Coordinates of C-alpha atoms in Angstrom, one line a residue:
M1 CA 0.0 0.0 0.0
A2 CA 1.4 3.4 -1.0
D3 CA 1.9 6.1 1.6
I4 CA 0.7 9.7 0.9
V5 CA 2.3 12.8 2.3
R6 CA 1.0 16.4 1.7
E7 CA 3.9 18.6 0.5
I8 CA 3.6 22.3 0.9
E9 CA 6.8 24.2 -0.1
R10 CA 8.4 27.2 -1.5
K11 CA 11.6 27.5 -3.5
Y12 CA 14.3 30.2 -3.7
A13 CA 17.2 30.8 -5.9
A14 CA 20.7 30.5 -4.4
T15 CA 24.4 30.3 -5.3
D16 CA 27.4 28.6 -3.8
E17 CA 28.0 31.8 -1.8
T18 CA 24.4 32.2 -0.5
R19 CA 24.2 32.2 3.3
L20 CA 20.9 31.7 5.2
P21 CA 20.0 34.4 7.6
D22 CA 19.2 33.5 11.3
L23 CA 15.5 32.5 11.2
T24 CA 15.2 32.3 15.0
G25 CA 12.3 34.5 16.1
V26 CA 10.6 34.4 12.7
D27 CA 6.9 33.8 13.4
R28 CA 6.8 30.9 15.9
V29 CA 10.4 29.8 15.3
A30 CA 12.1 29.4 18.6
A31 CA 15.1 27.4 17.4
V32 CA 16.9 26.4 14.2
V33 CA 18.5 22.9 14.4
A34 CA 21.1 21.6 11.9
R35 CA 20.3 18.1 10.8
G36 CA 23.3 17.5 8.7
V37 CA 24.0 16.7 5.1
E38 CA 22.1 14.2 2.9
H39 CA 23.3 12.9 -0.5
L40 CA 20.3 12.2 -2.8
D41 CA 20.3 10.4 -6.1
A42 CA 17.0 10.6 -8.0
V43 CA 16.1 9.3 -11.5
Y44 CA 12.9 10.9 -12.9
Y45 CA 10.6 9.0 -15.2
D46 CA 8.3 10.3 -18.0
T47 CA 7.2 9.5 -21.5
A48 CA 9.4 10.4 -24.4
D49 CA 7.2 13.5 -25.0
Q50 CA 7.2 14.5 -21.3
R51 CA 3.5 14.1 -20.7
L52 CA 3.9 14.0 -17.0
A53 CA 6.1 17.1 -16.8
G54 CA 3.6 19.0 -19.0
A55 CA 1.0 18.3 -16.3
G56 CA 3.2 19.3 -13.4
I57 CA 3.5 15.7 -12.3
T58 CA 6.8 14.0 -11.3
L59 CA 7.6 10.4 -10.9
R60 CA 11.0 9.5 -9.5
R61 CA 13.1 6.8 -7.9
R62 CA 15.3 8.2 -5.2
T63 CA 18.0 6.7 -3.0
G64 CA 19.7 8.4 -0.1
G65 CA 18.0 10.5 2.6
R66 CA 15.3 9.4 5.0
D67 CA 12.6 8.7 2.4
A68 CA 14.3 6.5 -0.2
G69 CA 11.9 4.9 -2.6
W70 CA 9.5 5.8 -5.4
H71 CA 7.7 9.2 -5.2
L72 CA 4.8 10.3 -7.4
K73 CA 4.0 14.0 -6.9
L74 CA 0.5 15.1 -7.9
P75 CA -0.5 18.8 -7.9
V76 CA -3.3 19.6 -5.4
A77 CA -4.0 23.4 -5.2
P78 CA -2.4 26.8 -4.7
E79 CA -1.7 27.7 -1.1
E80 CA -4.4 29.8 0.6
G81 CA -3.1 33.1 1.8
A82 CA 0.3 32.6 0.1
G83 CA 0.3 36.1 -1.3
T84 CA 2.2 36.6 -4.6
E85 CA 5.1 34.4 -3.6
P86 CA 5.2 31.2 -5.6
G87 CA 4.2 28.0 -3.6
R88 CA 3.4 24.5 -4.4
T89 CA 1.0 22.1 -2.7
R90 CA 1.3 18.5 -3.9
D91 CA 0.4 15.1 -2.7
E92 CA 3.5 12.8 -2.7
V93 CA 2.5 9.2 -3.1
R94 CA 5.3 6.9 -1.9
A95 CA 6.2 3.3 -2.6
P96 CA 9.2 1.1 -1.7
L97 CA 12.2 0.9 -3.9
S98 CA 12.0 -1.5 -6.8
D99 CA 13.7 -1.7 -10.2
T100 CA 10.7 -0.5 -12.2
P101 CA 7.9 2.0 -11.5
P102 CA 5.4 0.3 -9.1
P103 CA 2.0 -0.5 -10.5
E104 CA 0.2 1.4 -7.6
L105 CA 1.9 4.6 -8.9
T106 CA 1.7 4.0 -12.6
A107 CA -2.1 3.4 -12.3
L108 CA -2.4 7.0 -11.0
V109 CA -0.8 8.4 -14.2
R110 CA -2.4 6.0 -16.6
A111 CA -4.8 8.7 -17.9
R112 CA -1.7 10.9 -18.7
V113 CA 0.6 8.5 -20.3
L114 CA -2.1 6.7 -22.4
G115 CA -0.1 3.5 -22.8
R116 CA 3.2 5.1 -23.5
E117 CA 6.3 3.7 -21.9
L118 CA 7.7 5.4 -18.8
V119 CA 11.4 5.8 -19.2
P120 CA 14.2 7.6 -17.3
V121 CA 14.5 11.2 -18.6
V122 CA 16.7 13.1 -16.0
R123 CA 19.0 12.1 -13.2
L124 CA 19.4 14.6 -10.3
R125 CA 22.2 14.3 -7.7
T126 CA 21.7 16.6 -4.8
R127 CA 23.9 17.5 -1.8
R128 CA 21.3 18.7 0.7
T129 CA 22.1 20.6 3.9
V130 CA 19.0 20.6 6.2
R131 CA 17.9 22.8 9.0
V132 CA 14.8 22.3 11.1
L133 CA 12.7 25.2 12.3
Q134 CA 11.2 24.3 15.7
D135 CA 8.7 26.0 18.0
A136 CA 9.1 26.6 21.7
A137 CA 8.1 23.1 22.5
G138 CA 10.7 21.6 20.2
A139 CA 8.1 20.5 17.6
P140 CA 9.2 20.9 13.9
L141 CA 7.5 23.6 12.0
A142 CA 9.4 23.5 8.7
E143 CA 12.5 22.3 7.1
V144 CA 14.9 24.6 5.2
A145 CA 17.1 22.7 2.8
V146 CA 20.0 24.2 0.8
D147 CA 20.4 22.0 -2.2
A148 CA 23.4 21.8 -4.5
V149 CA 22.1 20.1 -7.6
R150 CA 23.7 18.3 -10.6
A151 CA 21.3 17.4 -13.4
Q152 CA 22.0 15.1 -16.4
R153 CA 19.8 13.7 -19.0
A154 CA 19.3 10.0 -18.3
A155 CA 20.0 9.3 -22.0
P156 CA 22.4 12.0 -23.0
A157 CA 20.8 14.5 -25.3
P158 CA 22.6 16.5 -28.0
A159 CA 23.6 20.1 -27.0
K160 CA 21.0 22.8 -27.5
R161 CA 21.3 25.3 -30.3
G162 CA 23.7 27.9 -29.1
G163 CA 25.9 25.5 -27.3
G164 CA 23.7 24.7 -24.3
P165 CA 24.9 21.5 -22.4
A166 CA 23.0 18.3 -21.6
Q167 CA 24.0 18.8 -18.0
A168 CA 23.3 21.6 -15.5
R169 CA 24.3 22.6 -12.0
W170 CA 22.7 25.1 -9.6
C171 CA 21.9 25.8 -6.0
E172 CA 18.5 26.4 -4.5
I173 CA 16.7 26.7 -1.2
E174 CA 13.5 24.8 -0.3
V175 CA 11.3 25.7 2.6
E176 CA 8.8 22.9 3.3
L177 CA 6.2 22.8 6.1
A178 CA 6.6 19.9 8.5
G179 CA 2.8 19.4 8.4
A180 CA -0.3 20.9 7.0
G181 CA -1.4 22.5 10.2
E182 CA -2.9 25.9 10.9
G183 CA -0.7 28.9 10.3
G184 CA 1.4 27.2 7.7
A185 CA 1.0 29.8 5.0
A186 CA 1.7 32.6 7.6
L187 CA 4.9 30.8 8.6
L188 CA 6.0 30.5 4.9
D189 CA 5.2 34.1 4.3
A190 CA 7.3 35.2 7.4
V191 CA 10.3 33.0 6.3
G192 CA 10.0 34.4 2.8
R193 CA 10.2 38.0 4.1
A194 CA 13.3 37.1 6.2
L195 CA 14.9 35.5 3.1
A196 CA 14.0 38.5 0.9
A197 CA 15.6 40.8 3.5
A198 CA 18.8 38.8 3.1
G199 CA 18.7 39.3 -0.7
I200 CA 17.3 35.8 -1.4
R201 CA 14.6 35.8 -4.1
P202 CA 12.0 33.2 -5.2
A203 CA 13.2 30.6 -7.7
G204 CA 12.3 31.0 -11.3
A205 CA 11.4 27.3 -11.9
A206 CA 8.5 25.6 -10.2
S207 CA 10.5 22.4 -9.5
K208 CA 14.0 20.8 -9.8
L209 CA 12.7 18.7 -12.7
A210 CA 11.3 21.7 -14.6
R211 CA 14.6 23.5 -14.3
A212 CA 16.6 20.4 -15.3
L213 CA 14.4 19.8 -18.3
A214 CA 14.7 23.5 -19.4
E215 CA 18.4 23.6 -19.0
T216 CA 19.3 20.3 -20.6
E217 CA 16.6 19.9 -23.3
T218 CA 17.3 19.7 -27.0
E219 CA 15.6 22.4 -29.1
T220 CA 14.2 21.5 -32.4
A221 CA 13.3 23.7 -35.3
G222 CA 9.6 23.7 -34.2
G223 CA 10.4 24.3 -30.6
S224 CA 9.5 22.1 -27.7
G225 CA 8.0 23.2 -24.4
D226 CA 4.6 22.5 -22.9
A227 CA 2.7 25.7 -23.7
D228 CA 0.6 24.1 -26.3
R229 CA 0.2 20.7 -24.6
A230 CA -3.4 19.5 -24.4
P231 CA -5.1 18.2 -21.3
G232 CA -4.0 14.6 -21.9
G233 CA -0.5 15.6 -22.7
G234 CA -0.7 15.8 -26.6
K235 CA -0.6 19.0 -28.6
A236 CA -3.4 21.4 -28.1
G237 CA -4.3 21.4 -31.8
R238 CA -5.7 24.1 -34.0
A239 CA -8.4 26.5 -33.3
A240 CA -11.3 27.2 -35.7
G241 CA -10.0 27.4 -39.3
G242 CA -6.6 26.1 -38.2
Q243 CA -5.3 29.6 -37.4
G244 CA -4.4 28.8 -33.8
R245 CA -6.4 31.8 -32.4
D246 CA -7.1 32.1 -28.7
A247 CA -10.5 31.0 -27.5
A248 CA -11.5 34.6 -26.8
A249 CA -11.2 35.4 -30.5
G250 CA -14.9 35.1 -31.0
T251 CA -15.7 32.3 -33.4
A252 CA -18.1 29.5 -32.5
G253 CA -15.2 27.0 -32.9
D254 CA -13.0 29.0 -30.5
I255 CA -15.7 29.0 -27.7
V256 CA -16.9 25.4 -28.1
L257 CA -13.3 24.0 -28.2
R258 CA -12.4 25.9 -25.1
Y259 CA -15.3 24.3 -23.3
V260 CA -14.5 20.8 -24.7
R261 CA -10.9 21.0 -23.7
E262 CA -11.8 22.1 -20.2
Q263 CA -14.0 19.0 -19.7
V264 CA -11.3 16.7 -21.1
R265 CA -8.8 18.3 -18.8
V266 CA -11.1 17.8 -15.8
I267 CA -11.6 14.1 -16.6
V268 CA -7.9 13.5 -17.0
E269 CA -7.0 15.4 -13.8
L270 CA -9.6 13.7 -11.7
D271 CA -8.6 10.2 -12.7
P272 CA -6.0 9.8 -9.9
A273 CA -8.4 11.4 -7.5
V274 CA -11.1 8.9 -8.2
R275 CA -8.6 6.0 -7.9
R276 CA -7.5 7.4 -4.5
E277 CA -11.2 7.9 -3.5
L278 CA -10.9 11.6 -2.8
P279 CA -14.1 13.3 -1.7
D280 CA -16.5 14.3 -4.5
S281 CA -14.0 13.2 -7.2
V282 CA -16.4 10.6 -8.8
H283 CA -19.2 13.1 -8.9
R284 CA -17.0 15.8 -10.6
M285 CA -15.6 13.4 -13.1
R286 CA -19.1 12.2 -14.0
V287 CA -20.3 15.7 -14.4
A288 CA -17.4 16.5 -16.8
T289 CA -18.3 13.4 -18.9
R290 CA -21.9 14.6 -19.1
R291 CA -20.9 18.2 -20.0
L292 CA -18.6 17.0 -22.7
R293 CA -21.3 14.7 -24.2
S294 CA -23.8 17.5 -24.1
A295 CA -21.5 19.8 -25.9
F296 CA -21.0 17.3 -28.7
R297 CA -24.8 17.0 -29.1
S298 CA -25.7 20.7 -28.6
Y299 CA -23.0 21.9 -30.9
A300 CA -23.3 19.4 -33.7
K301 CA -23.1 22.2 -36.2
V302 CA -19.6 23.1 -34.9
L303 CA -18.0 19.7 -34.4
D304 CA -18.4 16.8 -36.9
R305 CA -20.9 14.2 -35.5
T306 CA -19.2 11.4 -37.4
V307 CA -16.3 11.9 -34.9
T308 CA -18.2 13.0 -31.8
D309 CA -21.2 10.6 -31.9
P310 CA -19.0 7.5 -31.2
L311 CA -17.3 9.4 -28.4
G312 CA -20.7 10.4 -27.0
V313 CA -21.6 6.7 -26.8
E314 CA -18.4 6.0 -24.8
L315 CA -18.9 9.0 -22.6
R316 CA -22.4 7.8 -21.8
W317 CA -21.0 4.4 -20.9
L318 CA -18.3 6.0 -18.6
A319 CA -20.9 8.3 -16.9
G320 CA -23.0 5.2 -16.2
E321 CA -20.1 3.3 -14.8
L322 CA -19.2 6.2 -12.5
G323 CA -22.8 6.6 -11.6
V324 CA -23.0 3.2 -9.8
A325 CA -20.7 4.6 -7.1
R326 CA -22.0 8.2 -7.1
D327 CA -25.7 7.3 -7.1
R328 CA -25.2 4.9 -4.2
E329 CA -23.3 7.5 -2.3
V330 CA -26.0 10.1 -2.8
L331 CA -28.8 7.7 -2.0
A332 CA -27.1 6.5 1.2
A333 CA -26.6 10.1 2.4
R334 CA -30.2 10.9 1.7
L335 CA -31.5 7.9 3.6
R336 CA -29.2 8.6 6.5
A337 CA -30.3 12.3 6.6
G338 CA -34.0 11.2 6.5
L339 CA -33.5 8.8 9.4
A340 CA -31.7 11.4 11.5
E341 CA -34.7 13.8 11.1
L342 CA -37.1 11.3 12.7
P343 CA -37.8 11.5 16.4
R344 CA -36.2 8.6 18.3
P345 CA -39.5 7.0 19.3
L346 CA -40.3 6.5 15.6
R347 CA -37.0 4.6 14.9
L348 CA -38.2 1.1 15.5
G349 CA -35.9 -1.8 15.2
P350 CA -32.2 -1.9 14.0
V351 CA -32.9 0.5 11.2
A352 CA -29.6 2.4 11.4
A353 CA -27.6 -0.8 11.5
R354 CA -29.4 -2.2 8.5
L355 CA -28.9 1.0 6.6
R356 CA -25.2 1.1 7.4
G357 CA -24.7 -2.5 6.3
W358 CA -26.6 -1.9 3.1
S359 CA -24.5 1.2 2.4
R360 CA -21.2 -0.5 3.1
R361 CA -22.0 -3.4 0.8
S362 CA -23.1 -1.1 -1.9
H363 CA -20.0 1.0 -1.6
R364 CA -17.6 -1.9 -1.8
G365 CA -19.2 -3.3 -4.9
A366 CA -19.4 0.1 -6.6
R367 CA -15.8 0.9 -5.7
R368 CA -14.6 -2.4 -7.3
E369 CA -16.6 -1.6 -10.5
V370 CA -15.2 1.9 -10.8
L371 CA -11.6 0.7 -10.5
A372 CA -12.2 -2.0 -13.0
T373 CA -13.6 0.6 -15.4
L374 CA -10.5 2.9 -15.0
D375 CA -8.2 0.0 -15.5
G376 CA -10.0 -1.4 -18.6
A377 CA -9.1 -1.1 -22.2
R378 CA -12.3 0.6 -23.1
Y379 CA -11.6 3.6 -20.9
L380 CA -8.1 3.9 -22.1
A381 CA -9.3 3.9 -25.7
L382 CA -11.8 6.7 -24.8
L383 CA -9.0 8.8 -23.3
E384 CA -6.9 8.2 -26.4
A385 CA -9.8 9.3 -28.7
L386 CA -10.4 12.4 -26.6
D387 CA -6.7 13.3 -26.7
A388 CA -6.8 12.9 -30.5
L389 CA -9.9 15.1 -30.7
V390 CA -8.5 18.0 -28.8
G391 CA -5.2 17.6 -30.8
D392 CA -7.0 17.8 -34.1
P393 CA -10.6 19.0 -33.6
P394 CA -13.1 18.0 -36.3
L395 CA -14.4 21.5 -37.0
L396 CA -17.2 22.1 -39.5
K397 CA -17.8 25.2 -41.6
A398 CA -20.0 26.8 -38.9
A399 CA -17.1 26.8 -36.5
A400 CA -15.7 29.9 -38.3
R401 CA -18.9 31.9 -37.8
P402 CA -19.3 34.5 -35.1
A403 CA -19.9 32.8 -31.8
P404 CA -22.9 34.7 -30.4
E405 CA -25.3 33.9 -33.3
T406 CA -24.3 30.3 -33.7
L407 CA -24.2 29.4 -29.9
A408 CA -27.4 31.3 -29.1
R409 CA -29.2 29.3 -31.8
A410 CA -28.0 26.0 -30.3
V411 CA -29.1 27.0 -26.8
R412 CA -32.5 28.0 -28.0
K413 CA -32.9 24.7 -29.8
D414 CA -32.1 22.9 -26.6
Y415 CA -34.5 25.1 -24.7
R416 CA -37.4 24.2 -27.1
R417 CA -36.6 20.5 -26.5
L418 CA -36.7 21.1 -22.7
A419 CA -39.9 23.1 -22.9
G420 CA -41.6 20.2 -24.7
R421 CA -40.6 17.7 -22.1
V422 CA -41.6 19.9 -19.1
T423 CA -45.0 20.5 -20.7
A424 CA -45.5 16.8 -21.3
A425 CA -44.4 16.0 -17.7
L426 CA -46.8 18.5 -16.2
A427 CA -49.7 17.0 -18.2
A428 CA -48.8 13.4 -17.5
P429 CA -51.0 11.4 -15.0
A430 CA -49.6 11.1 -11.5
G431 CA -47.6 8.0 -10.7
P432 CA -44.9 6.1 -12.6
V433 CA -45.8 7.8 -16.0
R434 CA -45.2 11.3 -14.6
D435 CA -42.1 10.2 -12.7
Q436 CA -40.6 9.0 -15.9
A437 CA -41.6 12.1 -17.8
L438 CA -40.1 14.3 -15.1
H439 CA -36.9 12.3 -15.3
S440 CA -36.7 12.8 -19.0
A441 CA -37.2 16.6 -18.5
R442 CA -34.4 16.6 -15.9
K443 CA -32.0 15.1 -18.5
A444 CA -33.1 17.8 -21.0
A445 CA -32.5 20.5 -18.4
K446 CA -29.0 19.3 -17.9
R447 CA -28.2 19.4 -21.5
T448 CA -29.7 22.9 -21.9
R449 CA -27.8 24.2 -18.9
Y450 CA -24.5 22.8 -20.1
A451 CA -25.0 24.3 -23.6
A452 CA -25.6 27.7 -22.1
E453 CA -22.6 27.3 -19.8
A454 CA -20.4 26.8 -22.8
A455 CA -21.9 29.9 -24.5
V456 CA -21.3 32.3 -21.5
P457 CA -18.0 33.7 -22.9
A458 CA -19.9 34.7 -26.1
L459 CA -23.3 35.6 -24.7
G460 CA -22.4 37.2 -21.4
R461 CA -24.8 38.0 -18.5
P462 CA -28.0 36.8 -20.3
A463 CA -26.4 33.4 -20.6
E464 CA -25.4 33.4 -16.9
T465 CA -28.9 34.2 -15.9
F466 CA -30.3 31.5 -18.1
V467 CA -27.8 29.0 -16.7
R468 CA -28.8 29.9 -13.1
R469 CA -32.5 29.6 -13.8
T470 CA -32.2 26.4 -15.8
K471 CA -30.1 24.9 -13.0
R472 CA -32.9 25.6 -10.5
V473 CA -35.3 23.6 -12.8
Q474 CA -32.7 20.8 -12.9
Q475 CA -32.4 20.9 -9.1
V476 CA -36.2 20.6 -8.6
L477 CA -36.4 17.7 -11.1
G478 CA -33.3 16.1 -9.6
D479 CA -34.7 16.1 -6.1
H480 CA -37.9 14.6 -7.4
Q481 CA -35.9 11.8 -9.2
D482 CA -33.8 11.2 -6.1
S483 CA -37.1 10.7 -4.2
V484 CA -38.2 8.1 -6.7
V485 CA -34.9 6.2 -6.3
A486 CA -35.0 6.5 -2.5
R487 CA -38.5 5.0 -2.4
A488 CA -37.4 2.0 -4.4
A489 CA -34.4 1.5 -2.0
L490 CA -36.6 1.9 1.1
R491 CA -39.0 -0.7 -0.2
E492 CA -36.1 -3.1 -0.7
L493 CA -34.8 -2.4 2.8
A494 CA -38.3 -2.9 4.3
V495 CA -38.6 -6.3 2.5
Q496 CA -35.2 -7.3 3.9
A497 CA -36.2 -6.2 7.4
H498 CA -39.5 -8.1 7.2
R499 CA -37.8 -11.3 6.2
A500 CA -35.5 -10.9 9.1
G501 CA -38.4 -10.5 11.5
E502 CA -37.7 -6.8 12.1
A503 CA -40.2 -4.0 12.2
G504 CA -40.7 -2.2 8.9
F505 CA -42.6 0.7 10.4
T506 CA -39.7 3.2 10.1
F507 CA -38.9 2.3 6.5
G508 CA -42.6 2.8 5.7
L509 CA -42.6 6.2 7.4
L510 CA -39.5 7.3 5.5
Y511 CA -41.2 6.1 2.3
G512 CA -44.2 8.3 3.0
R513 CA -42.0 11.3 3.7
E514 CA -40.3 10.8 0.3
E515 CA -43.7 10.7 -1.4
A516 CA -44.6 14.0 0.2
R517 CA -41.3 15.5 -0.8
A518 CA -41.8 14.4 -4.4
A519 CA -45.3 15.9 -4.4
D520 CA -43.8 19.2 -3.1
R521 CA -41.4 19.3 -6.0
E522 CA -44.2 18.7 -8.5
R523 CA -46.1 21.6 -7.2
E524 CA -43.0 23.8 -7.2
L525 CA -42.0 23.0 -10.8
P526 CA -44.5 25.3 -12.7
D527 CA -43.4 28.4 -10.9
V528 CA -39.7 27.6 -11.3
W529 CA -40.1 26.8 -14.9
R530 CA -41.9 30.1 -15.7
Q531 CA -38.8 32.0 -14.8
V532 CA -36.7 30.3 -17.6
S533 CA -36.7 32.1 -20.9
P534 CA -34.2 32.4 -23.8
A535 CA -35.4 35.8 -24.8
G536 CA -32.3 37.5 -23.5
L537 CA -30.1 35.2 -25.6
R538 CA -32.0 36.1 -28.7
A539 CA -31.5 39.8 -28.1
R540 CA -27.8 39.3 -27.3
S541 CA -27.2 37.3 -30.4
G542 CA -28.9 39.8 -32.7
A543 CA -31.0 37.0 -34.2

């Protein structure tokens, strides 16, 4: 099992002559304790086209020091309260030393490398002088390391144009928090000010690997670099008309592609989070797959359906596979909340225990299915296809047209589809027929909302208002559908309780409350729906 360490650090430029100032008295620092010198030897792995480096991910095999082993560093988020000084927050996933990259780590970058071989790219040998900043009780607050680094391409590369070497040397200073406790950002700020007063400035490179690659890479006539790297690691591809314009340029293709690329980026970035079972990761990944599929369907005049339709089928499959885990998670939370709202005298029998057991069994099964999906060939093929799509988007003639007119027309078309389904649902007889009609309207509301979301850069505030109001319709319909699903689960639980000789009263009571909740949503829907109108979009587009 891999260990995970949260790494929060800042880096500073240094030379052989740089001397650290006395940091005693800075913030909560009561003592600075020398911990000696470490000799570290790390080999960094990546694909030949540096797909991991392009995503800010590092995978290394390091010997020496206190944490020898394999380290995979995944970006997390910018530091809160870090000001303008550069900082990095990463999760470092560790595994024991072995000759080849461990499967538990390579699985976490599978969505990035897409089947490509991970090979040594850079070797860094570091002489590290460590000082520990301690508080008055002797507890470590942070480590300050002065690193003398030697970098070399694992497979020696030809010199860069202009005589640049395939080796590099430099010195730098790392300040890393000893934990992720309260006040960490303030401590780093205070240390940074003390270093600045001594003439020590923030480093120009985000990481040792980034600097090593920059100073030892081979330039080609077309350039290298990661500026145009797509979410999955390939080239970002051409914008509308193949002119490479920024998404803000104003064509329909520009705006739609920006939205599409963002959803692909989210899917790829969330892959390791889902594998690690981080909170809300499954839900967010599922939403991204739905947004992407909706964009393909709503903007079929912009992107060629012969390419996007097969991808839409696969995205629907992926959303369904992710939904097994997410739907169970939401349902279990809803049932637990409903039970907690009941007065204790109305909770008859081992209802809470039965619900916990049902939830645990469902979670284990759903978790296995999600991991099997992410490790499967079908998912990898989908990621490959999405990578190819953003690298060479299948734009149609309409992609070169002005964005407001083209996008507003697509959103209004989705609105008309939604309006028909809402009208049909409101006219349907109560019971299963209406439940199904409302569920169909909910799916149309999602598609309409996502289409409008994509159009916001072109349509502005009217689109934002339309998104907000359509989302409210979706929420009302979603709560209704959740009630339908909850009632089916409650009936299943009640049957299990009856067979075990337990009282089913509480499950029946919860069932009745869910029925009442669904009826409330049905009464609420007409008023919420009346607030949704595409009129502003029509005025904005000039159509």
